[in-house]
Short mmCIF file of C-alpha atoms in Angstrom, two decimals:
data_model
loop_
_atom_site.label_atom_id
_atom_site.label_comp_id
_atom_site.label_asym_id
_atom_site.label_seq_id
_atom_site.Cartn_x
_atom_site.Cartn_y
_atom_site.Cartn_z
CA MET A 92 28.10 64.62 27.23
CA ILE A 93 26.54 64.22 23.79
CA ILE A 94 23.75 66.67 24.58
CA SER A 95 26.10 69.57 25.43
CA TYR A 96 27.88 69.12 22.08
CA LEU A 97 24.65 68.95 20.07
CA ILE A 98 23.06 71.93 21.83
CA THR A 99 25.96 74.32 21.24
CA MET A 100 26.41 73.14 17.67
CA GLY A 101 22.71 73.45 16.86
CA ALA A 102 22.33 76.84 18.54
CA LEU A 103 25.36 78.46 16.91
CA THR A 104 25.36 77.08 13.37
CA GLN A 105 23.37 79.92 11.80
CA VAL A 106 25.20 82.62 13.76
CA VAL A 107 28.72 81.46 12.91
CA GLY A 108 27.74 80.98 9.26
CA SER A 109 26.59 84.58 9.00
CA LEU A 110 29.65 85.82 10.89
CA SER A 111 31.94 84.09 8.41
CA ASP A 112 30.40 86.14 5.57
CA ARG A 113 31.38 89.32 7.39
CA ILE A 114 34.73 88.67 9.01
CA GLY A 115 36.17 86.08 6.61
CA ARG A 116 35.76 82.35 6.06
CA ARG A 117 39.46 81.54 6.35
CA ARG A 118 39.64 83.30 9.72
CA MET A 119 36.52 81.54 10.96
CA TYR A 120 37.60 78.13 9.70
CA LEU A 121 41.01 78.38 11.37
CA LEU A 122 39.29 79.53 14.56
CA GLY A 123 36.96 76.52 14.36
CA LEU A 124 39.88 74.13 13.91
CA ALA A 125 41.71 75.66 16.85
CA LEU A 126 38.63 75.50 19.10
CA PHE A 127 37.77 71.94 18.11
CA THR A 128 41.34 70.71 18.61
CA ALA A 129 41.84 72.48 21.94
CA ALA A 130 38.47 71.23 23.19
CA SER A 131 39.42 67.69 22.14
CA ILE A 132 42.54 67.92 24.31
CA ALA A 133 40.38 69.13 27.20
CA CYS A 134 37.89 66.28 26.67
CA GLY A 135 40.66 63.69 26.61
CA ALA A 136 42.14 65.08 29.83
CA ALA A 137 38.80 65.69 31.60
CA PRO A 138 39.06 64.90 35.34
CA ASN A 139 35.29 64.64 35.83
CA THR A 140 31.94 64.62 34.04
CA THR A 141 31.24 68.34 34.56
CA PHE A 142 34.54 69.34 32.99
CA LEU A 143 33.89 66.92 30.11
CA ASP A 144 30.44 68.42 29.48
CA LEU A 145 31.90 71.93 29.33
CA ALA A 146 34.69 70.83 27.01
CA ARG A 147 32.19 69.10 24.75
CA ALA A 148 30.15 72.30 24.60
CA VAL A 149 33.23 74.20 23.37
CA GLN A 150 33.91 71.38 20.92
CA GLY A 151 30.37 71.86 19.61
CA ILE A 152 31.14 75.53 18.91
CA GLY A 153 34.22 74.52 16.93
CA GLY A 154 32.22 71.85 15.11
CA ALA A 155 29.56 74.39 14.11
CA VAL A 156 32.22 76.72 12.66
CA LEU A 157 33.82 73.90 10.67
CA MET A 158 30.55 72.50 9.38
CA VAL A 159 29.11 75.72 7.97
CA ASN A 160 32.36 76.99 6.45
CA ALA A 161 33.39 73.84 4.59
CA LEU A 162 31.01 74.24 1.66
CA PRO A 163 31.50 78.01 1.17
CA LEU A 164 35.26 77.47 1.10
CA LEU A 165 34.97 74.58 -1.36
CA SER A 166 32.69 76.43 -3.76
CA ARG A 167 34.21 79.89 -3.39
CA HIS A 168 36.08 79.91 -6.69
CA LEU A 169 34.07 77.27 -8.58
CA ASP A 170 31.06 77.46 -10.87
CA GLY A 171 28.91 75.15 -12.94
CA GLU A 172 29.63 71.42 -12.93
CA ARG A 173 32.89 71.81 -11.01
CA ARG A 174 31.01 73.52 -8.18
CA ASN A 175 28.28 70.86 -8.16
CA MET A 176 30.84 68.08 -8.09
CA ALA A 177 32.80 69.75 -5.27
CA ILE A 178 29.62 69.90 -3.19
CA SER A 179 28.76 66.28 -4.09
CA THR A 180 32.26 65.12 -3.15
CA TRP A 181 32.00 66.88 0.19
CA GLY A 182 28.62 65.28 0.83
CA SER A 183 29.93 61.82 -0.05
CA ALA A 184 32.97 62.30 2.18
CA ALA A 185 30.72 63.37 5.05
CA THR A 186 28.64 60.22 4.54
CA ALA A 187 31.79 58.09 4.60
CA ALA A 188 32.91 59.77 7.81
CA GLY A 189 29.53 59.09 9.37
CA LEU A 190 29.89 55.42 8.47
CA ILE A 191 33.47 55.00 9.66
CA ALA A 192 33.26 57.08 12.84
CA PRO A 193 31.13 54.68 14.94
CA LEU A 194 33.25 51.70 13.91
CA LEU A 195 36.51 53.54 14.62
CA GLY A 196 35.15 54.95 17.86
CA GLY A 197 34.13 51.51 19.09
CA ALA A 198 37.54 50.07 18.24
CA LEU A 199 39.33 52.93 20.04
CA VAL A 200 37.22 52.55 23.17
CA ASP A 201 37.79 48.79 23.25
CA THR A 202 41.55 49.03 22.75
CA LEU A 203 42.69 52.36 24.23
CA GLY A 204 39.80 53.60 26.37
CA TRP A 205 37.21 56.37 25.97
CA ARG A 206 39.74 59.23 26.09
CA ALA A 207 41.23 58.03 22.80
CA ILE A 208 38.08 58.99 20.86
CA PHE A 209 38.83 62.64 21.70
CA LEU A 210 42.62 62.61 21.61
CA ILE A 211 42.70 61.14 18.10
CA ASN A 212 41.29 64.48 16.91
CA VAL A 213 44.39 66.33 18.13
CA PRO A 214 47.02 65.26 15.56
CA ILE A 215 44.38 65.46 12.81
CA GLY A 216 43.43 68.97 13.92
CA VAL A 217 47.06 70.14 14.09
CA VAL A 218 47.85 68.83 10.61
CA ALA A 219 44.60 70.27 9.19
CA PHE A 220 45.36 73.67 10.75
CA ALA A 221 48.84 73.72 9.20
CA ILE A 222 47.50 72.73 5.78
CA CYS A 223 44.65 75.26 5.87
CA LEU A 224 46.99 78.00 7.02
CA ARG A 225 49.07 77.33 3.93
CA VAL A 226 46.49 76.68 1.20
CA LEU A 227 43.31 78.60 2.05
CA PRO A 228 43.11 81.92 0.17
CA ALA A 229 43.46 85.01 2.32
CA ASP A 230 40.30 86.85 3.32
CA ALA A 231 39.68 90.38 2.17
CA PRO A 232 40.47 93.01 4.83
CA ALA A 233 37.61 93.01 7.30
CA GLY A 234 37.49 96.77 7.77
CA ARG A 235 34.54 98.11 9.73
CA VAL A 236 32.05 95.25 10.04
CA ARG A 237 28.47 95.64 11.21
CA ILE A 238 27.31 92.56 13.08
CA ASP A 239 23.76 91.83 14.19
CA TRP A 240 24.65 91.06 17.81
CA ALA A 241 21.08 91.39 19.05
CA GLY A 242 19.78 89.02 16.38
CA ALA A 243 22.57 86.53 17.06
CA ALA A 244 21.79 86.56 20.78
CA LEU A 245 18.05 86.11 20.17
CA LEU A 246 18.64 83.21 17.79
CA ILE A 247 21.01 81.42 20.16
CA ALA A 248 18.60 82.02 23.03
CA SER A 249 15.70 80.55 21.03
CA LEU A 250 17.49 77.53 19.59
CA THR A 251 19.07 76.44 22.87
CA PRO A 252 15.78 75.54 24.65
CA ALA A 253 14.37 74.16 21.38
CA ASP A 254 17.35 71.81 20.98
CA LEU A 255 17.18 70.86 24.64
CA ALA A 256 13.47 70.03 24.35
CA LEU A 257 14.03 67.91 21.24
CA LEU A 258 16.97 66.05 22.77
CA ARG A 259 15.42 65.54 26.22
CA GLY A 260 11.73 65.45 25.33
CA GLU A 261 11.37 61.69 25.48
CA ASP A 262 12.95 61.48 28.94
CA GLN A 263 11.12 64.55 30.24
CA GLY A 264 7.83 63.59 28.58
CA TRP A 265 6.64 65.37 25.45
CA GLY A 266 3.59 66.73 27.23
CA SER A 267 5.38 67.59 30.47
CA ALA A 268 5.47 71.13 31.84
CA THR A 269 9.25 71.24 31.39
CA THR A 270 9.17 70.34 27.69
CA LEU A 271 6.21 72.60 26.91
CA THR A 272 7.88 75.49 28.71
CA GLN A 273 11.07 74.98 26.72
CA PHE A 274 9.17 75.00 23.43
CA THR A 275 7.14 78.05 24.46
CA ILE A 276 10.24 80.05 25.36
CA ALA A 277 11.91 78.97 22.12
CA ALA A 278 8.90 79.99 20.02
CA ALA A 279 8.56 83.40 21.69
CA LEU A 280 12.24 84.22 21.30
CA PHE A 281 12.29 83.00 17.70
CA ALA A 282 9.30 85.18 16.84
CA ALA A 283 11.18 88.15 18.30
CA PHE A 284 14.24 87.16 16.26
CA LEU A 285 12.25 87.06 13.00
CA ARG A 286 10.70 90.45 13.73
CA LEU A 287 14.14 91.93 14.31
CA GLN A 288 15.57 90.37 11.13
CA SER A 289 13.02 92.18 8.98
CA ARG A 290 14.24 95.53 10.35
CA VAL A 291 18.03 95.39 10.65
CA GLY A 292 20.40 96.29 7.81
CA THR A 293 22.80 93.36 8.26
CA PRO A 294 20.66 90.48 9.51
CA THR A 295 21.91 87.18 10.86
CA LEU A 296 19.29 85.51 8.64
CA ASP A 297 18.26 87.45 5.54
CA LEU A 298 14.56 86.60 5.14
CA VAL A 299 14.74 87.74 1.51
CA LEU A 300 16.42 84.41 0.77
CA PHE A 301 13.05 82.70 1.15
CA ARG A 302 11.54 84.80 -1.62
CA ARG A 303 13.46 82.61 -4.04
CA PRO A 304 11.25 79.52 -4.61
CA ALA A 305 14.24 77.32 -5.42
CA PHE A 306 16.00 78.20 -2.16
CA THR A 307 12.81 77.63 -0.17
CA GLY A 308 12.36 74.30 -1.93
CA ALA A 309 15.91 73.25 -1.14
CA ALA A 310 15.54 74.31 2.49
CA LEU A 311 12.25 72.43 2.91
CA ALA A 312 13.68 69.37 1.16
CA VAL A 313 16.61 69.25 3.58
CA PHE A 314 14.32 69.70 6.58
CA VAL A 315 11.76 67.04 5.57
CA SER A 316 14.43 64.63 4.36
CA ARG A 317 16.18 64.70 7.73
CA VAL A 318 12.86 64.03 9.45
CA LEU A 319 12.30 60.90 7.37
CA THR A 320 15.91 59.73 7.00
CA VAL A 321 16.96 59.90 10.65
CA GLY A 322 13.84 58.11 11.80
CA GLY A 323 14.10 55.49 9.10
CA THR A 324 17.75 54.66 9.72
CA VAL A 325 17.37 54.48 13.51
CA TYR A 326 14.53 51.98 13.25
CA PHE A 327 16.35 49.81 10.75
CA VAL A 328 18.66 48.89 13.61
CA GLN A 329 15.77 48.44 16.05
CA TYR A 330 14.14 46.00 13.65
CA PHE A 331 17.33 44.10 12.80
CA GLN A 332 18.18 43.50 16.44
CA GLY A 333 14.75 43.41 18.11
CA SER A 334 12.84 41.39 15.52
CA LEU A 335 15.38 39.54 13.37
CA HIS A 336 17.72 39.10 16.37
CA LEU A 337 20.83 40.10 14.44
CA SER A 338 23.93 41.10 16.39
CA PRO A 339 25.22 44.70 16.24
CA THR A 340 27.99 43.53 13.90
CA GLN A 341 25.54 41.77 11.60
CA SER A 342 23.29 44.83 11.59
CA GLY A 343 26.24 47.03 10.67
CA LEU A 344 27.23 44.72 7.83
CA LEU A 345 23.66 44.72 6.48
CA LEU A 346 23.61 48.52 6.49
CA THR A 347 27.08 49.03 5.03
CA PRO A 348 25.97 48.61 1.37
CA VAL A 349 23.32 51.26 2.01
CA PHE A 350 25.90 53.87 2.92
CA VAL A 351 28.25 52.79 0.13
CA ALA A 352 25.38 53.14 -2.37
CA GLN A 353 24.50 56.53 -0.93
CA MET A 354 28.09 57.77 -1.32
CA ALA A 355 28.31 56.56 -4.93
CA ALA A 356 24.88 57.93 -5.79
CA GLY A 357 25.85 61.30 -4.30
CA MET A 358 28.59 61.63 -6.89
CA ILE A 359 26.17 60.59 -9.63
CA GLY A 360 23.69 63.19 -8.40
CA GLY A 361 26.29 65.91 -8.84
CA LYS A 362 26.90 64.80 -12.44
CA LEU A 363 23.18 64.66 -13.22
CA LEU A 364 22.78 68.33 -12.28
CA SER A 365 24.68 69.34 -15.41
CA ARG A 366 22.30 67.41 -17.68
CA PHE A 367 18.87 67.53 -16.10
CA ALA A 368 16.73 70.05 -14.23
CA PRO A 369 17.78 70.05 -10.55
CA GLY A 370 14.19 69.67 -9.40
CA HIS A 371 13.80 66.51 -11.47
CA VAL A 372 17.07 65.05 -10.16
CA ILE A 373 16.15 65.72 -6.54
CA ALA A 374 12.59 64.49 -7.03
CA GLY A 375 13.97 61.28 -8.55
CA GLY A 376 16.01 60.74 -5.40
CA TYR A 377 12.97 61.10 -3.19
CA ALA A 378 10.96 58.80 -5.45
CA CYS A 379 13.64 56.16 -4.77
CA LYS A 380 13.42 56.90 -1.04
CA ALA A 381 9.64 56.46 -1.13
CA ALA A 382 9.88 53.21 -3.11
CA GLY A 383 12.60 51.80 -0.85
CA ALA A 384 10.75 52.75 2.34
CA THR A 385 7.47 51.25 1.11
CA ALA A 386 9.14 47.99 0.08
CA LEU A 387 10.90 47.74 3.45
CA ALA A 388 7.70 48.47 5.36
CA LEU A 389 5.95 45.63 3.54
CA ALA A 390 8.89 43.27 4.05
CA PHE A 391 9.43 43.94 7.76
CA THR A 392 8.25 40.75 9.49
CA PRO A 393 9.93 38.66 12.21
CA THR A 394 10.58 35.82 9.75
CA VAL A 395 11.88 37.51 6.60
CA SER A 396 15.38 36.61 5.40
CA PRO A 397 17.78 39.56 5.76
CA TRP A 398 18.96 38.88 2.19
CA LEU A 399 15.51 39.84 0.87
CA LEU A 400 15.96 43.31 2.39
CA ALA A 401 19.14 44.03 0.41
CA VAL A 402 17.47 45.43 -2.72
CA PRO A 403 15.06 47.85 -1.00
CA LEU A 404 17.86 48.96 1.32
CA LEU A 405 20.02 49.75 -1.71
CA VAL A 406 17.15 51.67 -3.32
CA TRP A 407 16.80 53.68 -0.11
CA GLY A 408 20.53 54.45 -0.09
CA ILE A 409 20.64 55.38 -3.77
CA GLY A 410 17.70 57.73 -3.29
CA GLY A 411 19.40 59.47 -0.41
CA GLY A 412 22.58 59.96 -2.40
CA ILE A 413 20.91 61.29 -5.54
CA ALA A 414 18.73 63.72 -3.59
CA GLY A 415 21.22 64.84 -0.94
CA ALA A 416 24.07 66.58 -2.75
CA PRO A 417 21.95 68.38 -5.39
CA VAL A 418 19.81 70.03 -2.69
CA MET A 419 22.81 71.80 -1.17
CA ALA A 420 24.09 72.69 -4.64
CA VAL A 421 20.75 74.33 -5.49
CA ALA A 422 20.78 76.32 -2.24
CA MET A 423 24.27 77.58 -3.00
CA ASN A 424 23.67 78.24 -6.69
CA VAL A 425 20.55 80.41 -6.29
CA THR A 426 22.09 82.76 -3.72
CA ASP A 427 24.86 85.32 -3.70
CA LYS A 428 28.27 83.83 -2.96
CA ARG A 429 28.80 86.60 -0.43
CA GLN A 430 26.02 84.99 1.62
CA ALA A 431 27.36 81.43 1.34
CA GLY A 432 28.05 81.18 5.07
CA MET A 433 24.55 82.35 5.93
CA VAL A 434 23.07 79.89 3.44
CA ALA A 435 25.13 76.97 4.77
CA GLY A 436 24.14 77.93 8.31
CA THR A 437 20.45 78.01 7.39
CA ILE A 438 20.50 74.65 5.61
CA THR A 439 22.59 73.01 8.34
CA SER A 440 20.34 74.39 11.09
CA LEU A 441 17.22 73.11 9.33
CA ALA A 442 18.86 69.70 8.94
CA SER A 443 19.65 69.58 12.66
CA ILE A 444 16.12 70.65 13.66
CA GLY A 445 14.63 68.17 11.20
CA ALA A 446 16.68 65.35 12.71
CA GLY A 447 15.42 66.23 16.18
CA ILE A 448 11.81 66.45 15.06
CA GLY A 449 12.16 63.24 13.08
CA THR A 450 13.47 61.38 16.10
CA ALA A 451 10.53 62.63 18.19
CA LEU A 452 7.80 62.26 15.56
CA LEU A 453 8.75 58.86 14.21
CA GLY A 454 9.60 57.69 17.72
CA ALA A 455 5.99 58.41 18.68
CA VAL A 456 4.78 56.45 15.62
CA TYR A 457 7.02 53.53 16.62
CA THR A 458 6.00 53.33 20.27
CA GLY A 459 2.35 53.91 19.41
CA ARG A 460 2.29 50.97 17.00
CA ILE A 461 4.09 48.76 19.52
CA ALA A 462 1.47 49.72 22.12
CA ASP A 463 -1.30 48.70 19.70
CA VAL A 464 0.28 45.29 19.14
CA VAL A 465 0.80 44.77 22.85
CA ALA A 466 -2.80 45.79 23.60
CA ASP A 467 -3.99 42.93 21.39
CA ALA A 468 -2.18 40.38 23.59
CA PRO A 469 -4.20 40.42 26.84
CA HIS A 470 -3.33 36.80 27.65
CA LEU A 471 0.16 37.81 28.77
CA PRO A 472 0.89 38.86 32.37
CA ALA A 473 0.62 42.60 33.01
CA ALA A 474 4.29 42.73 34.03
CA ALA A 475 5.28 41.22 30.69
CA LEU A 476 3.23 43.76 28.74
CA GLU A 477 4.74 46.64 30.72
CA ALA A 478 8.22 45.29 30.09
CA VAL A 479 7.63 45.14 26.33
CA LEU A 480 6.49 48.77 26.28
CA ALA A 481 9.30 50.01 28.52
CA ALA A 482 12.15 48.17 26.79
CA ASP A 483 11.60 49.75 23.37
CA GLY A 484 12.93 46.74 21.50
CA ASP A 485 15.64 45.54 23.92
CA LEU A 486 14.94 41.80 23.93
CA GLN A 487 17.21 40.84 26.81
CA ARG A 488 15.84 43.60 29.03
CA VAL A 489 12.32 42.33 28.45
CA LEU A 490 13.17 38.69 29.08
CA ASP A 491 14.99 39.57 32.29
CA ALA A 492 11.92 41.45 33.53
CA VAL A 493 9.25 38.75 33.06
CA PRO A 494 8.59 35.35 34.66
CA ALA A 495 10.35 32.40 33.05
CA ASP A 496 7.11 30.76 31.92
CA ALA A 497 6.16 33.89 29.93
CA ARG A 498 9.48 34.44 28.17
CA ALA A 499 8.77 32.48 24.99
CA ALA A 500 5.46 34.27 24.45
CA VAL A 501 7.04 37.64 25.21
CA ALA A 502 9.88 36.98 22.76
CA ASP A 503 7.36 36.25 20.00
CA LEU A 504 5.30 39.30 20.92
CA LEU A 505 8.37 41.52 20.98
CA GLY A 506 9.44 40.37 17.53
CA ASP A 507 5.97 41.09 16.15
CA ALA A 508 5.73 44.45 17.93
CA VAL A 509 9.15 45.71 16.82
CA ALA A 510 8.48 44.63 13.23
CA ALA A 511 5.10 46.38 13.27
CA GLY A 512 6.59 49.53 14.81
CA ALA A 513 9.44 49.70 12.31
CA SER A 514 7.02 49.07 9.44
CA ALA A 515 4.82 51.96 10.61
CA VAL A 516 7.89 54.23 10.74
CA LEU A 517 8.92 53.30 7.20
CA LEU A 518 5.42 53.90 5.86
CA SER A 519 5.49 57.35 7.49
CA SER A 520 8.91 57.96 5.94
CA ALA A 521 7.55 56.95 2.55
CA GLY A 522 4.72 59.47 2.94
CA LEU A 523 7.20 62.20 3.83
CA ALA A 524 9.34 61.28 0.82
CA VAL A 525 6.30 61.67 -1.44
CA LEU A 526 5.61 65.06 0.16
CA THR A 527 9.21 66.13 -0.50
CA PHE A 528 8.93 64.86 -4.09
CA ALA A 529 5.97 67.18 -4.64
CA LEU A 530 7.68 70.11 -2.91
CA VAL A 531 10.83 70.04 -5.01
CA LEU A 532 8.96 69.63 -8.30
CA THR A 533 6.79 72.63 -7.39
CA LEU A 534 9.47 74.95 -6.01
CA ILE A 535 12.76 73.99 -7.69
CA ARG A 536 12.05 74.87 -11.31
CA GLY A 537 14.67 75.36 -14.00
CA ARG A 538 13.46 78.82 -14.96
CA ASP A 539 13.99 80.02 -11.38
CA LEU A 540 17.64 79.01 -11.29
CA PRO A 541 19.91 81.97 -12.20
CA ARG A 542 22.62 81.52 -14.76
CA PRO A 543 26.17 82.42 -13.72
CA VAL A 544 27.48 85.71 -15.12
CA ALA A 545 30.84 87.42 -15.09
CA GLY A 546 32.36 87.39 -11.65
CA GLY A 547 30.57 84.20 -10.65
CA GLN A 548 27.55 85.82 -9.02
CA PRO A 549 24.08 84.55 -9.83
CA ALA A 550 21.98 86.70 -12.12
#
């Protein structure tokens, strides 16, 4: 159910972003709202799993349209600090939504059932459609529009197996024939897509964008940051529950200040752009991420007090906020506003791919470190060792799978293994943050950022 949504969203983000530049952002945004709302009704009324999967796929299409058109619409008539703050506000709101959604979703499922998590979108979608219909500025007449249909098809065809491999790779096996075939097909089709983009007059992805160092720096920063951030955040929870034995509610409460700090710092990051070089602001954010990740990696033990983790967690959240919003602002500010949909699609696609790669890469670091810890405990029964490796941090699953006389030793081993695995992940994240720090200082330089001229287009 989740996979069908993520695959369609990931595969179509770039395409719908480029389409919005050609046929109108208001038209595309209203279409996205209509699709998302209608698909939510279908999900809530789904009679079986197959129907639900198909409805979720359509919902993913609507989600892709909404995601890539939000920023271009927000920044369409804004420049300078107002534009940066609009982007920062959007980023902070998105962070808040990401924090609230799981809590609200859990409450809805517990009180009204699973269908409520889809049907709640319906009144929101209807109201949003009515408001947007009234307030969004009209698009210019579309006229005769040339669309790169071949490029769009090639890109969708390449991203679909890539997304599937990233989402299913762990279950299929990263070295399995199925996963390798999916990646091979994706790479071949993407190479064909890039070749076509260098030849067509109206490309789905204008490769000239990457000739601007600042845009390339912003794109790489988003990609690498999602690799390190997704992995880091996922394994916070693994450590809290598998090593410190906190409940899901306690884990959520411990993480809440992180997200609050990230939202507040996102707004500060937007303000800082008007006073300091963007590269320095973004690099400062990643320096905080590196410092927070290193401190957490050193602190992650089975016996540490959760209170001692509060400061490095806040540093991690502040770093994410300061770095996050300015990156998107740089990407938008160094490109033509007429390509805002394409730019948003590119950045969003890279973020999605980075999240998938981060989950796979840091997941391998985590399980590898756990395996090393387990290998150093040969006194335990073989069944207990296998259970520790298979459970991936689920304490109760391990204890249920081993003999009673081995449970105390397994519980201690599991706490040590999860702490060691999470620590290895955070050290890897710190290294990636340092890499991103160097990238943005090298590529996002003040002299490369165009100054706005009459009409609002970059010079």
